[in-house]
Amino acid sequence: MICRNRSVKEYNSFGLDYRAGMFASVESVDEIRELIDMKNECGSPYFILGGGNNVLFTSDYDGIIIHPAIPGIEVEDTSGENVVASAGAGVEWDSLVEWSVARGFCGIENLSHIPGRVGAVPVQNIGAYGSEASEVVDSVVAVNMDDGSERVFKNAECRFGYRSSIFKRELKNRYLVTKVFFRLSPGGNFNLGYGSLEAEVNRLGGATPANVRQAVINIRAGKLPDPAVLGNAGSFFKNPVIDSHKAGLLKERFPDMPVYIEGEGLAKLPAGWLIERCGWKGRRMGDAGVHEKQALVIVNYGKATGRQIVELSEEIKRSVCDRFGILLEPEVEVVGAI
Ligand code: EPU
């Protein structure tokens, strides 16, 4: 389906009403190839937009927005000790988690209720509550956006990092993910080390895939705003990873600052803590604001523009840099003119 001059309001979780010169929802590899031919002929810029849960539009987009809508969840292989399941790029991520949990499979229950589509999962290496997609992605099928050829990327070839992968760095915008294969486990091997997760699982009656999923849903609901109610894109910034020596010096000045060891002389600091300490939690600049329960989340109270959200994020960056000497990096991708 191709539409001209279409609003992207329904396709971005900040709920911003900008327009795409052309909007193409593609349901198969053949449709993607047709679109590639068209794009190559007219030389238009393009942007691949999944659920729009990690983007911030700041203006209309004068090119083609490609929305992968490839459906389908399949069990592919049960012969080994893991179950290999595949999902099309257009599948709602949480439907896949629900599907997996309903069958008693383990591996993605900690990633419950993360908004977005399967296609974005390896690109962004989504993560929450001590788990990351990189631990369960077996391989990724993607189409080359220049010539339409298909390529399978094994896990190691995806070069996963914290909220990152080859698709976000070296091959940015060069491949469109069509299908992802996941390695799930039929037996319980739960990851309950994060914060209050284990206590919540125990309160629900002990570790089962369904209880872990419910515990994560409960914890998320207490902190993270529902984008259907209050526009947001989850964490606006990444948690900064810095030299552990610098982290040690900061810890001397701010003894209550949480520090997570990242190995090899690196430490990760919670950006939410840094932002809260700069006094931003719950503050607003017009209709753009910092969420009152999680300072890492910027929200749209209704009429904020993309630019106003960027301006707020710049103010936050400035104050965190002035106070802690740390430069925050956005997790959200800004699309359009600034
Ligand atoms: N904190 C504060 N104030 C705040 C927010 C957090 O002091 O306003 C402190 C907390 O008390 C805690 C620490 O910061 O000590 C970490 O907070 P939290 O557990 O809420 O997680 P986070 O590091 O802020 C990350 C992910 C989230 C994910 C949670 C849970 C990133 C950028 N964000 O947030 O992912 O849900 O962990 O695992 O890594 C997302 O990517 O969009 C996202 C929501």
Short mmCIF file of C-alpha atoms and ligand atoms in Angstrom, two decimals:
data_model
loop_
_atom_site.label_atom_id
_atom_site.label_comp_id
_atom_site.label_asym_id
_atom_site.label_seq_id
_atom_site.Cartn_x
_atom_site.Cartn_y
_atom_site.Cartn_z
CA MET A 1 0.00 0.00 0.00
CA ILE A 2 1.47 3.35 -1.03
CA CYS A 3 -0.02 6.71 0.00
CA ARG A 4 1.13 10.18 -0.85
CA ASN A 5 1.33 13.03 1.64
CA ARG A 6 0.27 10.90 4.58
CA SER A 7 0.33 11.85 8.28
CA VAL A 8 2.68 9.77 10.44
CA LYS A 9 0.74 10.56 13.64
CA GLU A 10 -0.33 6.93 14.11
CA TYR A 11 3.19 5.76 13.36
CA ASN A 12 5.18 7.54 16.04
CA SER A 13 4.73 7.06 19.76
CA PHE A 14 5.22 10.79 20.49
CA GLY A 15 1.99 11.23 18.50
CA LEU A 16 3.49 14.01 16.34
CA ASP A 17 1.49 15.02 13.30
CA TYR A 18 4.03 15.42 10.50
CA ARG A 19 3.60 14.21 6.94
CA ALA A 20 5.52 11.82 4.73
CA GLY A 21 5.87 12.69 1.03
CA MET A 22 5.18 9.02 0.39
CA PHE A 23 4.29 6.28 2.86
CA ALA A 24 4.66 2.64 1.81
CA SER A 25 3.55 -0.25 3.94
CA VAL A 26 5.22 -3.42 2.60
CA GLU A 27 4.04 -6.95 3.38
CA SER A 28 6.42 -9.14 1.40
CA VAL A 29 9.92 -9.25 -0.06
CA ASP A 30 8.41 -8.84 -3.54
CA GLU A 31 6.70 -5.61 -2.48
CA ILE A 32 9.99 -4.38 -0.99
CA ARG A 33 11.77 -5.09 -4.29
CA GLU A 34 9.12 -3.15 -6.25
CA LEU A 35 9.61 -0.23 -3.91
CA ILE A 36 13.40 -0.40 -4.27
CA ASP A 37 13.03 -0.18 -8.07
CA MET A 38 10.76 2.84 -7.68
CA LYS A 39 13.08 4.52 -5.18
CA ASN A 40 16.12 3.89 -7.42
CA GLU A 41 14.29 5.40 -10.39
CA CYS A 42 13.21 8.58 -8.66
CA GLY A 43 16.24 8.89 -6.35
CA SER A 44 14.10 9.73 -3.30
CA PRO A 45 15.54 9.50 0.18
CA TYR A 46 13.85 6.86 2.35
CA PHE A 47 13.48 6.04 5.99
CA ILE A 48 12.54 2.64 7.45
CA LEU A 49 9.91 3.08 10.16
CA GLY A 50 8.76 0.15 12.30
CA GLY A 51 6.33 0.97 15.09
CA GLY A 52 7.86 4.45 15.44
CA ASN A 53 8.56 3.90 19.13
CA ASN A 54 12.10 5.17 18.99
CA VAL A 55 11.89 8.10 16.61
CA LEU A 56 11.29 11.79 16.99
CA PHE A 57 10.02 13.58 13.89
CA THR A 58 10.93 17.27 13.82
CA SER A 59 9.46 18.16 10.43
CA ASP A 60 7.62 16.67 7.47
CA TYR A 61 9.64 13.97 5.70
CA ASP A 62 10.10 14.75 2.04
CA GLY A 63 10.89 11.21 0.86
CA ILE A 64 9.55 7.65 1.20
CA ILE A 65 8.75 6.24 4.60
CA ILE A 66 8.89 2.46 4.38
CA HIS A 67 6.87 0.60 6.98
CA PRO A 68 7.58 -3.15 7.07
CA ALA A 69 4.33 -4.99 7.75
CA ILE A 70 5.47 -8.58 7.11
CA PRO A 71 3.34 -10.87 9.28
CA GLY A 72 3.73 -14.36 10.71
CA ILE A 73 5.12 -16.28 13.65
CA GLU A 74 6.34 -19.86 13.05
CA VAL A 75 8.05 -22.61 14.99
CA GLU A 76 10.96 -23.49 12.71
CA ASP A 77 12.94 -26.13 14.56
CA THR A 78 12.39 -28.16 17.71
CA SER A 79 15.03 -30.80 17.12
CA GLY A 80 17.80 -29.31 19.28
CA GLU A 81 17.77 -28.29 22.92
CA ASN A 82 16.31 -24.92 21.90
CA VAL A 83 13.16 -24.07 19.99
CA VAL A 84 13.85 -21.87 16.99
CA ALA A 85 10.93 -19.58 16.15
CA SER A 86 10.71 -16.94 13.45
CA ALA A 87 8.68 -13.76 13.25
CA GLY A 88 8.03 -11.33 10.40
CA ALA A 89 9.33 -7.77 10.77
CA GLY A 90 5.79 -6.41 11.08
CA VAL A 91 4.77 -8.56 14.04
CA GLU A 92 4.09 -6.55 17.20
CA TRP A 93 6.99 -7.49 19.49
CA ASP A 94 4.79 -8.04 22.51
CA SER A 95 2.51 -10.44 20.59
CA LEU A 96 5.59 -12.58 20.01
CA VAL A 97 6.44 -12.46 23.72
CA GLU A 98 2.86 -13.40 24.58
CA TRP A 99 2.94 -16.24 22.03
CA SER A 100 6.23 -17.54 23.47
CA VAL A 101 5.07 -17.36 27.09
CA ALA A 102 1.76 -19.08 26.25
CA ARG A 103 3.77 -22.06 24.96
CA GLY A 104 5.99 -22.13 28.05
CA PHE A 105 9.11 -21.04 26.14
CA CYS A 106 11.72 -18.98 27.97
CA GLY A 107 14.08 -16.31 26.76
CA ILE A 108 12.07 -13.18 25.98
CA GLU A 109 9.72 -12.86 28.96
CA ASN A 110 11.89 -10.11 30.53
CA LEU A 111 11.30 -8.10 27.37
CA SER A 112 7.52 -8.01 27.88
CA HIS A 113 5.53 -4.89 26.94
CA ILE A 114 8.37 -3.21 25.07
CA PRO A 115 6.47 -1.36 22.37
CA GLY A 116 7.56 -1.84 18.75
CA ARG A 117 7.77 -4.30 15.89
CA VAL A 118 10.00 -7.35 15.46
CA GLY A 119 11.97 -5.68 12.64
CA ALA A 120 13.37 -3.10 15.07
CA VAL A 121 14.38 -5.68 17.67
CA PRO A 122 17.81 -6.60 16.26
CA VAL A 123 18.46 -3.09 14.90
CA GLN A 124 18.06 -1.55 18.32
CA ASN A 125 19.07 -4.63 20.35
CA ILE A 126 16.16 -3.95 22.67
CA GLY A 127 16.78 -4.66 26.33
CA ALA A 128 15.14 -4.50 29.73
CA TYR A 129 15.31 -6.06 33.19
CA GLY A 130 18.70 -7.70 32.66
CA SER A 131 17.94 -9.25 29.23
CA GLU A 132 18.82 -8.19 25.72
CA ALA A 133 17.58 -9.32 22.31
CA SER A 134 21.17 -10.26 21.38
CA GLU A 135 20.94 -13.23 23.80
CA VAL A 136 18.08 -14.82 21.83
CA VAL A 137 18.46 -13.68 18.23
CA ASP A 138 19.65 -16.64 16.17
CA SER A 139 19.77 -14.85 12.82
CA VAL A 140 18.28 -11.95 10.92
CA VAL A 141 17.04 -11.96 7.33
CA ALA A 142 17.33 -8.60 5.60
CA VAL A 143 16.98 -7.11 2.12
CA ASN A 144 19.70 -4.94 0.62
CA MET A 145 18.08 -1.59 -0.14
CA ASP A 146 20.28 -0.95 -3.19
CA ASP A 147 19.69 -4.12 -5.21
CA GLY A 148 16.95 -6.07 -3.38
CA SER A 149 19.17 -9.08 -2.63
CA GLU A 150 18.49 -11.04 0.54
CA ARG A 151 21.13 -11.74 3.19
CA VAL A 152 21.07 -13.76 6.40
CA PHE A 153 23.07 -12.29 9.29
CA LYS A 154 24.04 -14.81 11.95
CA ASN A 155 24.05 -13.52 15.52
CA ALA A 156 27.79 -12.69 15.56
CA GLU A 157 27.48 -10.82 12.24
CA CYS A 158 24.90 -8.50 13.79
CA ARG A 159 27.70 -7.06 16.04
CA PHE A 160 25.33 -6.34 18.85
CA GLY A 161 26.17 -3.71 21.45
CA TYR A 162 24.21 -1.77 24.02
CA ARG A 163 21.08 -0.60 22.11
CA SER A 164 23.06 -1.02 18.92
CA SER A 165 23.97 -3.37 16.06
CA ILE A 166 25.52 -3.37 12.61
CA PHE A 167 22.10 -2.26 11.27
CA LYS A 168 22.30 0.92 13.33
CA ARG A 169 25.97 1.63 12.66
CA GLU A 170 27.99 0.31 9.68
CA LEU A 171 24.94 -0.72 7.61
CA LYS A 172 22.58 2.02 8.77
CA ASN A 173 19.60 2.30 6.41
CA ARG A 174 21.31 -0.11 3.94
CA TYR A 175 19.26 -3.19 4.88
CA LEU A 176 15.62 -3.68 5.70
CA VAL A 177 15.02 -6.49 8.23
CA THR A 178 12.25 -8.81 6.99
CA LYS A 179 12.35 -11.72 9.43
CA VAL A 180 14.09 -12.64 12.68
CA PHE A 181 14.84 -16.11 14.03
CA PHE A 182 14.90 -16.48 17.82
CA ARG A 183 16.41 -19.22 19.97
CA LEU A 184 14.01 -19.88 22.83
CA SER A 185 14.34 -22.49 25.52
CA PRO A 186 11.61 -24.98 26.41
CA GLY A 187 12.80 -25.23 30.05
CA GLY A 188 12.98 -22.56 32.73
CA ASN A 189 16.23 -20.62 32.81
CA PHE A 190 15.08 -17.32 34.22
CA ASN A 191 16.98 -14.09 34.64
CA LEU A 192 15.61 -12.48 37.79
CA GLY A 193 18.67 -10.50 38.96
CA TYR A 194 17.40 -7.03 38.04
CA GLY A 195 16.10 -4.78 40.84
CA SER A 196 12.83 -5.92 42.35
CA LEU A 197 12.04 -8.52 39.67
CA GLU A 198 12.61 -11.60 41.78
CA ALA A 199 10.53 -10.25 44.67
CA GLU A 200 7.64 -9.47 42.29
CA VAL A 201 7.89 -12.94 40.68
CA ASN A 202 7.78 -14.55 44.13
CA ARG A 203 4.78 -12.43 45.09
CA LEU A 204 3.02 -13.81 41.99
CA GLY A 205 3.76 -17.42 43.02
CA GLY A 206 7.25 -18.24 41.70
CA ALA A 207 9.19 -18.39 38.46
CA THR A 208 7.22 -19.45 35.39
CA PRO A 209 7.35 -17.70 32.01
CA ALA A 210 3.87 -16.28 32.65
CA ASN A 211 4.76 -14.98 36.13
CA VAL A 212 7.99 -13.39 34.96
CA ARG A 213 6.08 -11.70 32.13
CA GLN A 214 3.42 -10.45 34.55
CA ALA A 215 6.05 -9.23 37.03
CA VAL A 216 7.82 -7.24 34.29
CA ILE A 217 4.48 -5.80 33.15
CA ASN A 218 3.68 -4.75 36.72
CA ILE A 219 7.07 -3.11 37.27
CA ARG A 220 6.95 -1.31 33.93
CA ALA A 221 3.44 -0.02 34.59
CA GLY A 222 4.64 1.58 37.84
CA LYS A 223 7.34 3.62 36.08
CA LEU A 224 6.90 3.92 32.35
CA PRO A 225 4.09 5.90 30.74
CA ASP A 226 1.86 4.13 28.21
CA PRO A 227 2.47 5.83 24.83
CA ALA A 228 -1.21 5.33 23.97
CA VAL A 229 -2.05 7.64 26.89
CA LEU A 230 0.95 9.97 27.04
CA GLY A 231 3.20 10.30 23.98
CA ASN A 232 6.77 9.14 24.60
CA ALA A 233 9.51 6.96 23.14
CA GLY A 234 10.70 5.16 26.26
CA SER A 235 14.20 6.12 27.33
CA PHE A 236 15.15 9.27 25.45
CA PHE A 237 18.87 8.90 26.21
CA LYS A 238 21.20 5.92 26.52
CA ASN A 239 22.76 5.23 29.86
CA PRO A 240 26.28 6.65 29.45
CA VAL A 241 29.17 4.18 29.49
CA ILE A 242 32.30 5.87 30.81
CA ASP A 243 35.80 5.07 31.97
CA SER A 244 35.60 3.36 35.38
CA HIS A 245 38.28 5.71 36.77
CA LYS A 246 36.08 8.70 35.95
CA ALA A 247 33.10 6.83 37.42
CA GLY A 248 35.12 6.27 40.64
CA LEU A 249 35.89 10.00 40.91
CA LEU A 250 32.22 10.86 40.41
CA LYS A 251 31.23 8.25 43.00
CA GLU A 252 33.49 10.02 45.54
CA ARG A 253 31.62 13.28 44.89
CA PHE A 254 28.17 11.65 44.66
CA PRO A 255 28.28 8.56 46.91
CA ASP A 256 24.62 7.62 46.30
CA MET A 257 25.05 7.47 42.49
CA PRO A 258 24.44 3.92 41.22
CA VAL A 259 27.33 2.58 39.10
CA TYR A 260 27.16 -0.63 37.05
CA ILE A 261 30.44 -2.28 36.11
CA GLU A 262 30.58 -2.95 32.36
CA GLY A 263 33.89 -4.85 32.30
CA GLU A 264 37.23 -3.84 30.75
CA GLY A 265 37.59 -0.61 32.71
CA LEU A 266 34.12 0.67 31.82
CA ALA A 267 31.15 1.65 33.94
CA LYS A 268 27.55 2.44 33.03
CA LEU A 269 25.71 5.21 34.89
CA PRO A 270 21.93 5.56 35.01
CA ALA A 271 21.06 8.64 32.95
CA GLY A 272 17.71 8.80 34.79
CA TRP A 273 19.57 9.38 38.06
CA LEU A 274 21.82 12.07 36.54
CA ILE A 275 18.81 13.86 35.02
CA GLU A 276 16.81 13.65 38.24
CA ARG A 277 19.77 15.10 40.18
CA CYS A 278 19.75 18.08 37.85
CA GLY A 279 16.19 18.76 38.97
CA TRP A 280 14.40 17.75 35.77
CA LYS A 281 12.08 15.02 36.99
CA GLY A 282 8.47 16.10 36.46
CA ARG A 283 9.49 19.47 34.89
CA ARG A 284 7.87 20.81 31.73
CA MET A 285 8.81 23.23 28.98
CA GLY A 286 5.41 23.89 27.44
CA ASP A 287 3.92 20.56 26.40
CA ALA A 288 7.28 18.76 26.38
CA GLY A 289 8.15 17.36 29.79
CA VAL A 290 10.27 14.97 31.80
CA HIS A 291 8.20 12.11 33.13
CA GLU A 292 7.43 12.37 36.82
CA LYS A 293 8.31 8.73 37.61
CA GLN A 294 11.24 8.06 35.24
CA ALA A 295 13.48 11.01 34.37
CA LEU A 296 14.91 9.20 31.34
CA VAL A 297 11.57 9.47 29.56
CA ILE A 298 10.52 12.66 27.75
CA VAL A 299 6.79 12.97 27.23
CA ASN A 300 4.49 14.95 24.96
CA TYR A 301 1.61 16.33 27.04
CA GLY A 302 -0.34 16.89 23.82
CA LYS A 303 0.76 19.78 21.65
CA ALA A 304 4.55 19.69 21.81
CA THR A 305 6.32 19.89 18.47
CA GLY A 306 9.29 17.71 17.58
CA ARG A 307 11.53 20.74 17.87
CA GLN A 308 10.29 21.61 21.34
CA ILE A 309 11.09 18.06 22.44
CA VAL A 310 14.59 18.40 20.95
CA GLU A 311 15.01 21.76 22.75
CA LEU A 312 14.06 20.18 26.08
CA SER A 313 16.49 17.33 25.46
CA GLU A 314 19.27 19.84 24.68
CA GLU A 315 18.60 21.70 27.95
CA ILE A 316 18.79 18.40 29.82
CA LYS A 317 22.05 17.48 28.08
CA ARG A 318 23.53 20.88 28.96
CA SER A 319 22.70 20.63 32.64
CA VAL A 320 23.96 17.02 32.97
CA CYS A 321 27.19 18.04 31.20
CA ASP A 322 27.64 21.13 33.44
CA ARG A 323 27.03 19.20 36.67
CA PHE A 324 28.64 15.80 35.95
CA GLY A 325 30.87 16.40 32.91
CA ILE A 326 28.99 13.67 31.02
CA LEU A 327 27.59 14.04 27.52
CA LEU A 328 24.30 12.19 27.16
CA GLU A 329 23.61 10.55 23.84
CA PRO A 330 20.04 10.21 22.59
CA GLU A 331 18.67 6.71 22.20
CA VAL A 332 15.82 8.10 20.14
CA GLU A 333 16.50 8.78 16.47
CA VAL A 334 15.69 12.31 15.32
CA VAL A 335 14.17 12.40 11.82
CA GLY A 336 13.80 15.69 9.94
CA ALA A 337 15.17 19.19 10.04
CA ILE A 338 16.24 20.73 13.37
N1 EPU B 1 16.81 6.38 38.42
C1 EPU B 1 16.66 7.53 39.15
N2 EPU B 1 15.75 8.45 38.72
C2 EPU B 1 14.97 8.25 37.64
C3 EPU B 1 15.12 7.05 36.90
C4 EPU B 1 16.06 6.12 37.31
O1 EPU B 1 17.34 7.76 40.15
O2 EPU B 1 14.15 9.11 37.35
C5 EPU B 1 17.74 5.35 38.91
C6 EPU B 1 16.99 4.17 39.51
O3 EPU B 1 16.67 4.38 40.83
C7 EPU B 1 17.95 3.03 39.33
C8 EPU B 1 18.64 3.41 38.03
O4 EPU B 1 18.45 4.81 37.82
O5 EPU B 1 18.90 3.03 40.36
C9 EPU B 1 18.14 2.61 36.84
O6 EPU B 1 16.76 2.88 36.64
P1 EPU B 1 15.77 1.85 35.89
O7 EPU B 1 15.89 0.52 36.50
O8 EPU B 1 14.43 2.48 35.84
O9 EPU B 1 16.36 1.70 34.46
P2 EPU B 1 17.06 2.70 33.44
O10 EPU B 1 18.53 2.42 33.44
O11 EPU B 1 16.64 4.09 33.69
C10 EPU B 1 16.96 1.00 31.46
C11 EPU B 1 16.52 0.98 30.03
C12 EPU B 1 15.01 0.86 29.95
C13 EPU B 1 14.59 -0.43 30.65
C14 EPU B 1 15.07 -0.37 32.11
C15 EPU B 1 14.78 -1.62 32.87
C16 EPU B 1 18.15 2.27 28.79
C17 EPU B 1 18.44 3.54 28.06
N3 EPU B 1 16.95 2.19 29.35
O12 EPU B 1 16.45 2.19 32.05
O13 EPU B 1 14.67 0.71 28.58
O14 EPU B 1 13.17 -0.61 30.63
O15 EPU B 1 16.51 -0.17 32.12
O16 EPU B 1 15.64 -2.63 32.45
O17 EPU B 1 19.01 1.41 28.83
C18 EPU B 1 14.04 1.93 26.64
O18 EPU B 1 15.09 1.53 26.13
O19 EPU B 1 13.26 2.69 26.01
C19 EPU B 1 13.73 1.56 28.01
C20 EPU B 1 12.65 1.98 28.63
#
